[in-house]
Coordinates of C-alpha atoms and ligand atoms in Angstrom, one line a residue:
X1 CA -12.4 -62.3 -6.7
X2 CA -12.2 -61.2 -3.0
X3 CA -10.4 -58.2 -1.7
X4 CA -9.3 -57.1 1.5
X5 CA -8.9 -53.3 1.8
X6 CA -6.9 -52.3 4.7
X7 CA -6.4 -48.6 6.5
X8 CA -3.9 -48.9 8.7
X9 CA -3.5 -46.4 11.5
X10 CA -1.1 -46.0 13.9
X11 CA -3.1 -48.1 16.8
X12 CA -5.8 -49.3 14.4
X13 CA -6.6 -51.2 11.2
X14 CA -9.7 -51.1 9.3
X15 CA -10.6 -53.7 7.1
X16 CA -13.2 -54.6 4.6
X17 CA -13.6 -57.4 2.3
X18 CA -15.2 -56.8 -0.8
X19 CA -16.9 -59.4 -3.5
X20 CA -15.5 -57.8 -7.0
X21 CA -18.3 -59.4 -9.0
X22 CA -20.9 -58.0 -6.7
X23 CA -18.6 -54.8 -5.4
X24 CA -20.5 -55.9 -2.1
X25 CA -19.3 -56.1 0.9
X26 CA -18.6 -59.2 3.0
X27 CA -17.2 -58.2 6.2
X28 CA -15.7 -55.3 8.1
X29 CA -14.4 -54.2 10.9
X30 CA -11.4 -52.6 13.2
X31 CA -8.6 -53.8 15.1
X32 CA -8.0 -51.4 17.7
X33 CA -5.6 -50.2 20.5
X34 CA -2.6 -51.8 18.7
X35 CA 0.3 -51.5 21.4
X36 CA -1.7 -50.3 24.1
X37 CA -4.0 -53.7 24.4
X38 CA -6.5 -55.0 21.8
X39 CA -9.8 -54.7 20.8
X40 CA -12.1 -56.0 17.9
X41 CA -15.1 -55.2 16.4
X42 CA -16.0 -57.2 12.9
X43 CA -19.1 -57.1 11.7
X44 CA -20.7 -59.4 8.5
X45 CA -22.6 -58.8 5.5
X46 CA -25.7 -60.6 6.9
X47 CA -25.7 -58.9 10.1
X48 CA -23.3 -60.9 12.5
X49 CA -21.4 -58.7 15.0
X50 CA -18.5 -59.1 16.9
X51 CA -16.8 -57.6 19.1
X52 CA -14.0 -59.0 21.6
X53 CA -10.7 -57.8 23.6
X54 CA -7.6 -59.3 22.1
X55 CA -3.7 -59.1 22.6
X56 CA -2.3 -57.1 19.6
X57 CA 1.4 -55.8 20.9
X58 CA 1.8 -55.4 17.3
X59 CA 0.0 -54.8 13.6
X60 CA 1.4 -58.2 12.3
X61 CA -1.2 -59.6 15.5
X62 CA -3.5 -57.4 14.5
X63 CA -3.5 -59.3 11.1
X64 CA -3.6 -62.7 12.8
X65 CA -6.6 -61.7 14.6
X66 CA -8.0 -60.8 11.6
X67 CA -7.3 -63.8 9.8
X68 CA -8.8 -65.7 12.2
X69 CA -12.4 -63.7 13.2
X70 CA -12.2 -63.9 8.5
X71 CA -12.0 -68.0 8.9
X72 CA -13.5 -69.5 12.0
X73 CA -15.9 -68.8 14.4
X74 CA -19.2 -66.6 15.0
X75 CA -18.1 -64.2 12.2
X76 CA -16.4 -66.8 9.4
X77 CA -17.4 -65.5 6.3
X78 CA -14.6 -67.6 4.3
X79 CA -13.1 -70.4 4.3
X80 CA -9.5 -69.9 4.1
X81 CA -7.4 -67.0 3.8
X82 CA -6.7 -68.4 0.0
X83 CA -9.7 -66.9 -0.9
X84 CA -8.2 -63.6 -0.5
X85 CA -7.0 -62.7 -4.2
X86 CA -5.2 -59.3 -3.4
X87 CA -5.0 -56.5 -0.6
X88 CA -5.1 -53.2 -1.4
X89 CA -3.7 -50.7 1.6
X90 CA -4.7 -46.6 1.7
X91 CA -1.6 -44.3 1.9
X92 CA -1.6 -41.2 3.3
X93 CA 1.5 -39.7 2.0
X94 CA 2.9 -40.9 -1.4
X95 CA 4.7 -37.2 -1.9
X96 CA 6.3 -36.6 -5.5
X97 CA 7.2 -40.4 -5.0
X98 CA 3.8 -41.4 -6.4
X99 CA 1.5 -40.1 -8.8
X100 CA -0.7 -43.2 -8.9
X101 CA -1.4 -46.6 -7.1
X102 CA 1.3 -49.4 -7.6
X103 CA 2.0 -52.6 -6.9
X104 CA 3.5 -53.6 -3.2
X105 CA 7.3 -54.3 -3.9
X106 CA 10.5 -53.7 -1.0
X107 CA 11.2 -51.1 -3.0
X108 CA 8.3 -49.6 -2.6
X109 CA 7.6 -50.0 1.1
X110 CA 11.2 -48.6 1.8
X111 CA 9.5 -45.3 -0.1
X112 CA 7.0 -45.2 1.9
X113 CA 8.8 -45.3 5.1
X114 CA 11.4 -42.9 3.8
X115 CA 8.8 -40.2 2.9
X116 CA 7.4 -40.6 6.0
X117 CA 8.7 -37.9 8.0
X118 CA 6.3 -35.7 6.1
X119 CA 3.5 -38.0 7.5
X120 CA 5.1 -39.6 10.6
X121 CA 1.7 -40.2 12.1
X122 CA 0.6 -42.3 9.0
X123 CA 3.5 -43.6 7.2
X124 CA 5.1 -45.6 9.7
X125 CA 2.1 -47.4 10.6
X126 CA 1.3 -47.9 6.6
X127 CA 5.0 -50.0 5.9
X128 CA 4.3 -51.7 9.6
X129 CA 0.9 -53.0 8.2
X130 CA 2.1 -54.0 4.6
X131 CA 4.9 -55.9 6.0
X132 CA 2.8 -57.4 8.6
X133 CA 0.2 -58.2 5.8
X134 CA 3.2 -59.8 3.9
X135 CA 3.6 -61.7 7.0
X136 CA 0.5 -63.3 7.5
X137 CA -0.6 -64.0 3.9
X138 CA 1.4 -65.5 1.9
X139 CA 3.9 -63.7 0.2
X140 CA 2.3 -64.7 -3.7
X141 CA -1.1 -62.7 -2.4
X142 CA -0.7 -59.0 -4.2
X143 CA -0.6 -55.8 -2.2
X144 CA -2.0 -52.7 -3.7
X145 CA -1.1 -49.2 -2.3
X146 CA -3.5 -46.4 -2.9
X147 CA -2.4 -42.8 -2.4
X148 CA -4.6 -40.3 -0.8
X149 CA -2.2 -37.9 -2.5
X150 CA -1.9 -39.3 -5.5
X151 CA -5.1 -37.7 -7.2
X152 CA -3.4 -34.2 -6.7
X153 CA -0.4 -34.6 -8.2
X154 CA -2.0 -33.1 -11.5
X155 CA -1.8 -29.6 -9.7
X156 CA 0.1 -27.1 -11.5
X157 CA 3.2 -25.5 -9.5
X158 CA 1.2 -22.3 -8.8
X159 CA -1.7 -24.5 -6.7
X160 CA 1.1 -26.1 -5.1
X161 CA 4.3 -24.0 -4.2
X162 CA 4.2 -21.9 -0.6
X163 CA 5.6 -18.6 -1.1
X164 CA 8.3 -19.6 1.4
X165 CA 12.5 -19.3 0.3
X166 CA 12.4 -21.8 -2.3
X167 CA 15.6 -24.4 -0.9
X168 CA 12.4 -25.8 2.0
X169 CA 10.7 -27.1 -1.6
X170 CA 13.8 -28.2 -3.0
X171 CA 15.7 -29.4 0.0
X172 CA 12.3 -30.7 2.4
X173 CA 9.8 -30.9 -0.1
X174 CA 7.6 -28.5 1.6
X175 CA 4.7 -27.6 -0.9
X176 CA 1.1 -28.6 -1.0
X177 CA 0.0 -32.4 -1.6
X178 CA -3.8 -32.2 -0.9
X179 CA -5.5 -35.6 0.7
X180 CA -8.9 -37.0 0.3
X181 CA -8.0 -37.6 -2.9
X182 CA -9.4 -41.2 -3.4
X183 CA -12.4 -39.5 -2.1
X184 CA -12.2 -36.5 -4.8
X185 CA -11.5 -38.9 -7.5
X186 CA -14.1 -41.2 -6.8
X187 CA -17.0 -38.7 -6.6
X188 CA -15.8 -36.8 -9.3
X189 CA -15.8 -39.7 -11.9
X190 CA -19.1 -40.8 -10.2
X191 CA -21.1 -37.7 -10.7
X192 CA -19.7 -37.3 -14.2
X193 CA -21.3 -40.5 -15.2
X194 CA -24.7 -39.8 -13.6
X195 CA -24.5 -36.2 -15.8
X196 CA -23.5 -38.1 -19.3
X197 CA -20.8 -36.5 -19.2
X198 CA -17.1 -37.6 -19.9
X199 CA -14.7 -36.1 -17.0
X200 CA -12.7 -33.9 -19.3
X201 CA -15.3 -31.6 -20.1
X202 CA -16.4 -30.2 -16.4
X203 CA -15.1 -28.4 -14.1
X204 CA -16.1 -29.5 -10.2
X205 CA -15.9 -28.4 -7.1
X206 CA -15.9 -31.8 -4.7
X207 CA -16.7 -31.1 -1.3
X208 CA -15.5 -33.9 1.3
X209 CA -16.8 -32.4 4.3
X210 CA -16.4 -35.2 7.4
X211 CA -13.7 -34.9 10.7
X212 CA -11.5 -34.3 8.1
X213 CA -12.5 -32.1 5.5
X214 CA -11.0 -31.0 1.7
X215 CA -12.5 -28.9 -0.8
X216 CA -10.7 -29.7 -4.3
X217 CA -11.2 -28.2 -7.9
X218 CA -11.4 -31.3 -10.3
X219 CA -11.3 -29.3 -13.7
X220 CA -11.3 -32.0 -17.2
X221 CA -11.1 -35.2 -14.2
X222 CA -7.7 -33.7 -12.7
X223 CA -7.1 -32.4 -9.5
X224 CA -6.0 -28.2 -10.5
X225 CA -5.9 -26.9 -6.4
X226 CA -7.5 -28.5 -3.0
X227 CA -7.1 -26.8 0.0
X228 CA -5.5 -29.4 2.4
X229 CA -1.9 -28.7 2.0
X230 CA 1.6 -30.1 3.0
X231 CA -0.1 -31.6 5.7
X232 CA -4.4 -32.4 6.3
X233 CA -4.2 -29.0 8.2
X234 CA -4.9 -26.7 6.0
X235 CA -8.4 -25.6 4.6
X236 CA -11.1 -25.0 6.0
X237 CA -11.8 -25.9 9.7
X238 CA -12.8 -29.4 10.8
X239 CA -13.4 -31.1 14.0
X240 CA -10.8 -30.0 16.3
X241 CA -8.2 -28.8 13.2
X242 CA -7.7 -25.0 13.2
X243 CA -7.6 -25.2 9.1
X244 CA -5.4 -22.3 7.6
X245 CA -5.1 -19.3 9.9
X246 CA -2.8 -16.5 9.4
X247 CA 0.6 -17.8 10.2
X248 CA 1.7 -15.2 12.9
X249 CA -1.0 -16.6 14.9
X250 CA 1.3 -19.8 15.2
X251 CA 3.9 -17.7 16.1
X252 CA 1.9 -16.0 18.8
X253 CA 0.9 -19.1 20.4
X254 CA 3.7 -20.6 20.3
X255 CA 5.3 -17.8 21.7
X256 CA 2.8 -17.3 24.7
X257 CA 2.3 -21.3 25.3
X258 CA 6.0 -21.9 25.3
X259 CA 5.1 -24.3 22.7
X260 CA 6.7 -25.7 19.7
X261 CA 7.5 -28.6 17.4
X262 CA 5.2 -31.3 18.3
X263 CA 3.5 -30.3 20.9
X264 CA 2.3 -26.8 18.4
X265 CA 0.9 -29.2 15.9
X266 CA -0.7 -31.1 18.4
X267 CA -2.9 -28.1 19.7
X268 CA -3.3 -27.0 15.8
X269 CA -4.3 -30.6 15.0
X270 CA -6.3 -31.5 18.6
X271 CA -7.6 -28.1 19.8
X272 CA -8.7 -25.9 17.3
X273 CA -11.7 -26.3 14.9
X274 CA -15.4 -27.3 15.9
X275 CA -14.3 -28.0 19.6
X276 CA -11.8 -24.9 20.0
X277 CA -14.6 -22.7 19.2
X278 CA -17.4 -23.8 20.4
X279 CA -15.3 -25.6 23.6
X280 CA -17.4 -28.5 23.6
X281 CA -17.6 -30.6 20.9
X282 CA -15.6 -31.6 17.4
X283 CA -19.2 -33.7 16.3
X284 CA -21.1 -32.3 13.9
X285 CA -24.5 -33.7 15.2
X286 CA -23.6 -32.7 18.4
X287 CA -22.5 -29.0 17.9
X288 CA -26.1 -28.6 15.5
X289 CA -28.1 -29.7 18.6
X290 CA -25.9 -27.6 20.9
X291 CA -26.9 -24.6 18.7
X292 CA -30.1 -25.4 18.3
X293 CA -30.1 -25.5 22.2
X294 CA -29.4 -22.1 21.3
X295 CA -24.9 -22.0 22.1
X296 CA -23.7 -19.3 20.5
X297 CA -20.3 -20.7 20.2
X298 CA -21.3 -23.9 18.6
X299 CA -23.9 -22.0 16.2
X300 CA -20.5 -19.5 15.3
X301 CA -18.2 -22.9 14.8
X302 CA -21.2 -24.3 12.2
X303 CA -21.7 -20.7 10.4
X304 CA -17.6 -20.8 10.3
X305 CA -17.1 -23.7 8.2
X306 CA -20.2 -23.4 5.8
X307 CA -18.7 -19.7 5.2
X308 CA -15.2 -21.5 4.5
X309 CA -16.4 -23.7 2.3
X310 CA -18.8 -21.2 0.0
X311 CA -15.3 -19.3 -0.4
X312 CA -13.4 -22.0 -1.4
X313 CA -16.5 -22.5 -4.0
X314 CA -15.7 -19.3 -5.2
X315 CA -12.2 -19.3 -5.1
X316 CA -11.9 -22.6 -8.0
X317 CA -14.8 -21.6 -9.9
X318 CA -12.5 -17.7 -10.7
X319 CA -8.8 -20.8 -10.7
X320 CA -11.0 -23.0 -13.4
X321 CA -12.9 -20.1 -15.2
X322 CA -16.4 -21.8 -14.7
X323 CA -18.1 -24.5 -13.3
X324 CA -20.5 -27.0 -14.3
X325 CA -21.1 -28.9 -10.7
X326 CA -20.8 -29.1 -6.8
X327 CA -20.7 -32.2 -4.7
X328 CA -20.8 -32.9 -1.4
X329 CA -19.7 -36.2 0.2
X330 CA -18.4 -37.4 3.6
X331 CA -20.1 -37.8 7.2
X332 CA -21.3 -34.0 7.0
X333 CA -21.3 -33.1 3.4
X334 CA -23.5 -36.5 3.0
X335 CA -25.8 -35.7 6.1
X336 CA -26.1 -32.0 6.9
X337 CA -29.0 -30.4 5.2
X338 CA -27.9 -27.2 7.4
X339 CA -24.7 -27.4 5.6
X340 CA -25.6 -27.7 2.4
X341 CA -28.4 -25.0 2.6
X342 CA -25.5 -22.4 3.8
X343 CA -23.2 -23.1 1.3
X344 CA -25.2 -22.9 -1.6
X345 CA -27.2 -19.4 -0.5
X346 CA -26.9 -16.3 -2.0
X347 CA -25.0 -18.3 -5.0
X348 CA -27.1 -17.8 -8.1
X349 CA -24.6 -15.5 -9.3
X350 CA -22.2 -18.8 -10.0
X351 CA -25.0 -20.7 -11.3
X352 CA -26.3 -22.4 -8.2
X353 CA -29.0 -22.7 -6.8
X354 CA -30.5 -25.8 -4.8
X355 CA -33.9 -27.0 -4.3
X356 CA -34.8 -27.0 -0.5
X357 CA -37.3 -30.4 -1.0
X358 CA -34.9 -32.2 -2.7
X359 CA -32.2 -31.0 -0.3
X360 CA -33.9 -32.6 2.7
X361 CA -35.0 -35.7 0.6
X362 CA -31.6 -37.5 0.6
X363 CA -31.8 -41.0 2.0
X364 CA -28.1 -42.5 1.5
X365 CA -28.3 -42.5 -2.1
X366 CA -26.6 -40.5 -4.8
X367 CA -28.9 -37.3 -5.2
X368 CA -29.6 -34.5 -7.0
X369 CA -30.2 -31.7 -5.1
X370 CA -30.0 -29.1 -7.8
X371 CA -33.7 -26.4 -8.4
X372 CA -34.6 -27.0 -11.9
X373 CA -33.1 -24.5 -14.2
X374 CA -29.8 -24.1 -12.4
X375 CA -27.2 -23.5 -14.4
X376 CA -24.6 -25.5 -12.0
X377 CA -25.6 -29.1 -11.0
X378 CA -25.3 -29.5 -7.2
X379 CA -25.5 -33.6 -6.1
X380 CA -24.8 -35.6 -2.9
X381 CA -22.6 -38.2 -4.0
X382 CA -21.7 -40.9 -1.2
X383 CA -18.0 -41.5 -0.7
X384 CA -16.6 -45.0 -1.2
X385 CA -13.0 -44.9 -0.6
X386 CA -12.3 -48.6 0.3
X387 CA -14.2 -49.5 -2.9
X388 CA -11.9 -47.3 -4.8
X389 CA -9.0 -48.9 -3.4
X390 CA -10.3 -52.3 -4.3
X391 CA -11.2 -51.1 -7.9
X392 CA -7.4 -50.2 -8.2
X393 CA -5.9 -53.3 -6.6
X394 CA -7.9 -55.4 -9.2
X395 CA -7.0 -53.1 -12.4
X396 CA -3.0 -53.2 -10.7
X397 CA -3.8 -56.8 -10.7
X398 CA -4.7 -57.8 -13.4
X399 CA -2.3 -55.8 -15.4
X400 CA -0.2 -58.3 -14.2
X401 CA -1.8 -61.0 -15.5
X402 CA -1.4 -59.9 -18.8
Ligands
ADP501 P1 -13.9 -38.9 8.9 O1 -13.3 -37.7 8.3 O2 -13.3 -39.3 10.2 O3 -14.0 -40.1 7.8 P2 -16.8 -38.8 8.6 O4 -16.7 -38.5 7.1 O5 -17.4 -40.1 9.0 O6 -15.4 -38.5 9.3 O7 -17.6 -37.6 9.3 C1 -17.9 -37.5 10.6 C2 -18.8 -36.3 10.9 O8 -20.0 -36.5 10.2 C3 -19.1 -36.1 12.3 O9 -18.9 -34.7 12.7 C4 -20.5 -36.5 12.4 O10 -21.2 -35.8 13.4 C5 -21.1 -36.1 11.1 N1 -22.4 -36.8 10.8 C6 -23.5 -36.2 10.7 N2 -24.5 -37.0 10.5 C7 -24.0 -38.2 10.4 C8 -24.5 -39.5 10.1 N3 -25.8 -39.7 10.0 N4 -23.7 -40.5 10.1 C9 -22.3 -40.3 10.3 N5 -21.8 -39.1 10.5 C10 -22.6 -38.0 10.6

């Protein structure tokens, strides 16, 4: 069984196709600059690249595109589109809406749109994909969707509600929906399994640390608090997001900038983080060689975020009373040794304690970075949303089947 995984954004679309017997992966690649030209790159299992311009005014030629570079030519890796058992499409937003990953009906891509206001960036370009997906394939093929919300909606009300007058919850749905969470979910289960261990009896803090970053408290294999919030905002800083920051600041700048509305979240979103402070870059490799160059600012921005996330640590071990692991996953979390070291000093008092060797050993692969005798297991455990999302679609799937 073949799936195609698709992250639609609003000017891209990512795609992989994965082998379910092999959970290997057969091609992927990126349409990009949807609407403002075309462009893109596909690349195979066996090492065939390509990359082209194309003419995508819209996702559903996008999808053609894609058809075609799947089917013919220098990068054909199958021979019809037939071949395709199921799609499986990550959400951003799925609110209160959903709690777990459905099958694709009208119904439910008229949800999707209509909760999009709370993710107008994402949601749009989500239903524009599914329908153009429904579109291209034919309209027997199942669609998935996968929430990256979905995880957290096992948080109890006092992780969730914003001490704001309570009619925004009840009347906007303002509270705190977390993201990442096919990410938290994923790495949670995995590292549970290389412990022995059944989810439901430890309590982990999962570090995503990448552009984007989350830290969430997985306590018994739910989601209890994560500190993105109504929007990926919130939390600890990331590339160029401020993260949370006293809200009066917001006020003050808006004030001062005679800014607002769109234009506020834009500079919160596209200004702030790694590249607002140390003015020069949101990459994490670049800012460590900047401050090894000996930039104060960029050395300030690193020390920022590895102090952010060692209080988050803190923070869920008091929510969950304990804790048995950490894990760190995404572009940083997966790469940083810097990182990792500054999170996890000065915390034998919660039971951690890493082993510098093993912390620099890690070569791609699941790891334990733990120094014998610590009480709290710390691991690197790769991410692997798309696979995730392809796991669900064929459990969603087949269900049907049945
Ligand atoms: P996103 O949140 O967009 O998925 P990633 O998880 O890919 O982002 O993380 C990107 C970040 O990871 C960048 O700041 C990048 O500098 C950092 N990084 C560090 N080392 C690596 C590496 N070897 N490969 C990829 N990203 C890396």
């Amino acid at each position: 069984m073949k799936v195609l995984v698709i992250n639609a954004g609003s000017s891209s679309l990512k795609y992989q196709l994965i082998d379910m017997e092999t959970e290997k992966v057969i091609a992927k690649g990126n349409c990009e600059k949807i609407g403002i030209g075309g462009f893109i790159t596909h690349k195979t299992f066996d090492g065939r690249v390509i990359e082209m311009a194309a003419d995508f005014p819209t996702h559903a030629e996008a999808f053609m595109k894609l058809k075609e570079v799947l089917t013919s030519g220098e990068g054909k890796v199958i021979e019809d589109m037939n071949e395709v058992s199921a799609v499986g499409h990550r959400i951003v937003q799925g609110a209160d809406r959903f709690t777990e990953s459905v099958l694709v009906t009208d119904q439910v891509v008229d949800t999707i749109e209509e909760i999009a206001p709370l993710a107008p960036l994402h949601n749009y370009a989500h239903a524009l994909a599914i329908r153009a997906c429904q579109k291209v394939l034919s309209k027997d093929v199942p669609q998935v969707v996968v929430f990256d919300t979905a995880f957290h909606s096992t948080m109890p009300e006092k992780a969730f509600m914003f001490a704001i007058p309570y009619e925004y919850y009840e009347n906007d749905h303002i509270r705190r929906y977390g993201f990442h969470g096919t990410s938290h979910r994923y790495v949670s289960q995995r590292l549970a399994k290389l412990l022995n261990k059944k989810p439901e009896e430890l309590k982990i803090v999962t570090c995503h640390i990448g552009n984007g970053s989350s830290v969430t408290a997985v306590d018994g294999g739910r989601s209890v608090d994560t500190s993105m919030g109504f929007t990926p905002l919130d939390g600890v800083l990331m590339g160029t997001r401020s993260g949370g920051i006293d809200p009066s600041v917001v006020a003050f700048i808006s004030e001062k900038e005679g800014i607002a509305g769109k234009e506020l979240s834009e500079f919160l979103n596209k200004k702030c983080g790694y590249l607002g402070i140390s003015g020069i870059t949101s990459d994490d490799r670049d800012l460590r060689k900047a401050a090894n160059e000996g930039n104060r600012r960029a050395k300030l921005a690193g020390t920022m975020l590895r102090y952010q996330i060692k209080k988050f640590i803190g923070a869920y071990t008091a929510a969950m009373g304990g804790l048995d692991a950490v894990v760190f996953t995404g572009g940083i979390g997966e790469n940083s040794v810097d990182l990792r070291r500054e999170v996890c000093e000065n915390m034998e008092f919660f039971g951690i304690k890493i082993d510098e060797n093993k912390n620099i050993e890690f070569n791609g692969k699941e790891h334990d970075i733990s120094a014998e005798g610590a009480k709290v297991r710390t691991w690197i455990v790769p991410t692997n949303e798309e696979l995730t999302i392809a796991r669900d679609t064929v459990e969603i799937v087949n269900r049907l089947k049945k």
